[in-house]
Amino acid sequence: MRPVSSGAVDFIDVRETNLAVVLRFIRREAPCSRAEVAAGTGLNKATISNIVAELITRGIVVEVGASEERRIGRPAVMLTLDGRRFTALGLEVNVDYLSAVMVDLAERDVLTWHEPVQAAELGAEGCVVRLADLARRAMGEMARQHREVLGITIAVPGLIGTSDGEVAEAPNLGWHEFPLVDRFREQLDDSSVALSLDNDANLGAVGEYRRGALAHTQNLVYLTGEVGVGGGVIINGALMRGSSGYGGEVGHITLMQDGPLCGCGRRGCFEALVGIGSIIQQAAPDLAGSTAQPLTDLAAKVAEVARRAEAGDPRTTAALVRVGEWLGRGSAILLNLFNPQALILGGYFVTLAPWIMPPARRTLAAHTIAPNLGGCQVALSTLGFTAAARGGASSIIDAIDTARLPLPRSGSAAHR
Amino acid sequence: MRPVSSGAVDFIDVRETNLAVVLRFIRREAPCSRAEVAAGTGLNKATISNIVAELITRGIVVEVGASEERRIGRPAVMLTLDGRRFTALGLEVNVDYLSAVMVDLAERDVLTWHEPVQAAELGAEGCVVRLADLARRAMGEMARQHREVLGITIAVPGLIGTSDGEVAEAPNLGWHEFPLVDRFREQLDDSSVALSLDNDANLGAVGEYRRGALAHTQNLVYLTGEVGVGGGVIINGALMRGSSGYGGEVGHITLMQDGPLCGCGRRGCFEALVGIGSIIQQAAPDLAGSTAQPLTDLAAKVAEVARRAEAGDPRTTAALVRVGEWLGRGSAILLNLFNPQALILGGYFVTLAPWIMPPARRTLAAHTIAPNLGGCQVALSTLGFTAAARGGASSIIDAIDTARLPLPRSGSAAHR
């Protein structure tokens, strides 16, 4: 996560760091006693008492009575995370939808929204208006529930620039050097909430790592299956960003010399072969419309492709086999280079899995040098179109856990 | 590094860990006082005095008098690393050569040897005999100099298996499931020295990271330019291995559909397009001999290719342009996925750089999505054919620094 434009993250003191250490321990080990927290964190008992008292005052930790099984004599008072009062919001803008996922401090889902939009038609400014509206509604909902939103992360299918809060390039949205965070903050009209921005594939990988079916797999690659195809890579439990944030740009590796034209202007990119726009063009060209126009109603068109494949339409099934083969070839490059324990396919790949996965698995095995795929499990995402938004929300919780984002002092939170 | 078959690494105590912490601090900060070591490591002064005394007794640290500039009043006694007494050996076996690099504890070069062999003709057992002979000579030289060899790492161009000390597959050497470490120890007839084994590209990347012209670049990709083309990847200062050791297998990503046959049995692999065997076949087919036979006298043949290119022979130069273009295309995949700060080309790529680099840079830029290569510097290795052996030696120093490999007790070392 790249926190930007927030006064709140400028100053983090030692006490805040110790508080984060204690909070992280309780999140992992709850229910646990103060003595266990002291033993587990190395902080002394007086410091622990102090910090726990503050966490209780802030409404983040609650005492849940005694753990009778575990002790002889006077039972210890156990601590557990409450954190219902505080929430984090992940947003995603993509070619044909907006997503919003709100989680509380214990990373429980509070709300999950998914709305269709035609991002290219709306334009960048129009998207910001819709996105801010979505955020405002979600925050209003939290206010009604007496909860506070600690931060917002926005996921975008594009290259995030080195300038704070700017989308350098999002060809499938038609955005170029767009100062998303600044424009979003203006629209939101809230100067206090911490805002950050990241690539959809990166946040999707974080979502899978924190909340997916294969959560906590230490080496994991996530592939988005949208109009764009992005890669998010977790190595030893940490997101790989590359030296300037351009890591995992799998969509534009050249797979086919003189292949079909890609949105980036090159030919034969992975995305031009297996992105959902290309899939519709190959499998159901009658639905694709003019190539000069952005695709609209993607979900309906993908559903129609699936219907035709189900009915055994030969052109459709033949095209999906070709797509699957290219998906396998591109994925083999990821396996040869990253040797992950899991490759997770998201987005529309899940919808079309019955037809594209068998050929994909065949070519993947043929083009991967390590025996048995190097131990890699190939799985479909169970997070649907909310993986990136979910990862965005989780990355805020992570920032709090590592004291990069402070919790508000007691009294500043809305009270139940 | 994967330490194997060494009794010495089985037991590491707290004292050894603290000793490693102090040693690492002195390596980085020397000359420094005991008080500075205490402040920098968080260990108390009594422990520091104790450990420093032991390091001095072992001949690893020496007192170098006072630092007068830095203090008022009584000047502090300063400590610096000596470490001449202890050394680490890196060995490499490749298709046409063996390399040996010995460094002392301060990572200064003690000896650098490079010998031509025809590995495929010798066979696996023959190679082990030659490699053990090289190691024995190097260790004999150390004994004459009253130095002790703490460990040996062997670099091999192949897949290292999950079984300890086994080379799973090294197609260009003709090795398959070969228990290299066990066979090497038998030949060496020394049961005490710690032995480990790794892939040549991984160790080459470590060599570049520790000792190359762009040393300490935190995100770095190294490409070997041998008969095989391997990739070693450093991410945030650490070697990326993948979940089962198969990370960075760039040589067998498929670049060209229905391309030339590769040693692995597939077609159009990166290595089949830009490996040195393929380069000779394309640029000087009269030197290549029968494709069924392993290539011999590579260095002489590459020199002849360079001579012809220098003389402007059109077939040679045209072939080298094609090779450069494929090198750029393959490298672009690495830049798109890893977004490193440096891409370093080693081995024979360096010899042929005047002809292959201009087209390589052109296609690399054309196929990399991030502007300005995402800030990546493309450089030629300055470590020649010793990068992997050097990395192997460094990885032993690193194991000592992190207490994964203990230093011998005083008295066990040979004395000057």
CSV table of C-alpha atoms in Angstrom, one decimal, chain A residues 159 219 235 240-250 252-257 264 266 326 329 333-341 365-371 374-375, chain B residues 159 219 235 240-250 252-257 264 266 326 329 333-341 365-371 374-375:
chain,number,residue,atom,x,y,z
A,159,LEU,CA,0.4,1.4,-13.8
A,219,ASN,CA,4.5,-17.9,-2.4
A,235,ILE,CA,7.0,-13.9,-2.2
A,240,MET,CA,6.6,-8.1,-4.7
A,241,ARG,CA,6.4,-4.6,-6.1
A,242,GLY,CA,9.6,-4.3,-8.1
A,243,SER,CA,11.9,-1.4,-7.7
A,244,SER,CA,9.6,1.3,-9.0
A,245,GLY,CA,6.2,-0.4,-8.6
A,246,TYR,CA,6.1,-2.0,-12.1
A,247,GLY,CA,6.5,-5.6,-10.9
A,248,GLY,CA,4.1,-8.3,-12.1
A,249,GLU,CA,3.1,-6.6,-15.4
A,250,VAL,CA,2.3,-10.0,-16.9
A,252,HIS,CA,2.2,-7.1,-21.6
A,253,ILE,CA,4.7,-9.9,-21.9
A,254,THR,CA,4.9,-10.8,-25.6
A,255,LEU,CA,3.7,-14.4,-26.1
A,256,MET,CA,3.0,-14.5,-29.9
A,257,GLN,CA,5.1,-12.8,-32.5
A,264,CYS,CA,-0.9,-0.9,-25.2
A,266,ARG,CA,2.2,-3.8,-29.1
A,326,TRP,CA,-2.4,-19.3,-24.4
A,329,ARG,CA,1.6,-20.8,-21.9
A,333,ILE,CA,6.3,-18.4,-17.7
A,334,LEU,CA,5.1,-17.3,-14.2
A,335,LEU,CA,5.7,-20.8,-12.8
A,336,ASN,CA,9.2,-21.0,-14.4
A,337,LEU,CA,10.2,-17.7,-13.0
A,338,PHE,CA,8.4,-17.5,-9.6
A,339,ASN,CA,8.0,-21.2,-8.7
A,340,PRO,CA,4.9,-20.4,-6.5
A,341,GLN,CA,3.0,-22.8,-4.3
A,365,ALA,CA,2.4,-28.7,-17.7
A,366,ALA,CA,4.0,-28.9,-21.2
A,367,HIS,CA,5.8,-25.6,-20.8
A,368,THR,CA,6.8,-25.7,-17.1
A,369,ILE,CA,10.3,-27.1,-16.6
A,370,ALA,CA,9.9,-28.2,-12.9
A,371,PRO,CA,8.4,-31.6,-12.5
A,374,GLY,CA,7.2,-27.4,-9.1
A,375,GLY,CA,4.5,-28.3,-6.6
B,159,LEU,CA,17.9,-27.8,-11.3
B,219,ASN,CA,16.5,-5.6,-6.9
B,235,ILE,CA,14.5,-9.1,-4.5
B,240,MET,CA,14.4,-15.4,-4.7
B,241,ARG,CA,14.4,-19.2,-4.8
B,242,GLY,CA,10.7,-20.0,-5.4
B,243,SER,CA,8.8,-22.4,-3.2
B,244,SER,CA,10.7,-25.5,-4.1
B,245,GLY,CA,14.0,-24.0,-5.5
B,246,TYR,CA,12.9,-23.8,-9.1
B,247,GLY,CA,12.6,-20.0,-9.2
B,248,GLY,CA,14.3,-18.0,-12.0
B,249,GLU,CA,14.2,-20.8,-14.6
B,250,VAL,CA,14.3,-18.3,-17.4
B,252,HIS,CA,13.1,-22.6,-20.6
B,253,ILE,CA,10.4,-20.0,-21.0
B,254,THR,CA,9.0,-20.5,-24.5
B,255,LEU,CA,9.7,-17.4,-26.6
B,256,MET,CA,9.2,-18.7,-30.1
B,257,GLN,CA,6.4,-21.1,-31.1
B,264,CYS,CA,15.1,-29.9,-22.5
B,266,ARG,CA,10.9,-28.4,-25.9
B,326,TRP,CA,15.7,-12.5,-28.8
B,329,ARG,CA,12.6,-10.0,-26.0
B,333,ILE,CA,9.7,-10.5,-19.8
B,334,LEU,CA,12.1,-10.3,-16.8
B,335,LEU,CA,11.8,-6.5,-16.6
B,336,ASN,CA,8.0,-6.7,-16.9
B,337,LEU,CA,7.7,-9.2,-14.1
B,338,PHE,CA,10.5,-8.3,-11.7
B,339,ASN,CA,11.0,-4.5,-12.4
B,340,PRO,CA,14.6,-4.7,-11.2
B,341,GLN,CA,17.0,-1.8,-10.8
B,365,ALA,CA,12.8,-1.1,-24.8
B,366,ALA,CA,10.1,-2.0,-27.4
B,367,HIS,CA,8.8,-4.9,-25.2
B,368,THR,CA,9.0,-3.4,-21.8
B,369,ILE,CA,5.8,-1.7,-20.6
B,370,ALA,CA,7.3,0.6,-17.9
B,371,PRO,CA,8.7,3.8,-19.3
B,374,GLY,CA,11.2,1.1,-15.2
B,375,GLY,CA,14.5,2.6,-14.2
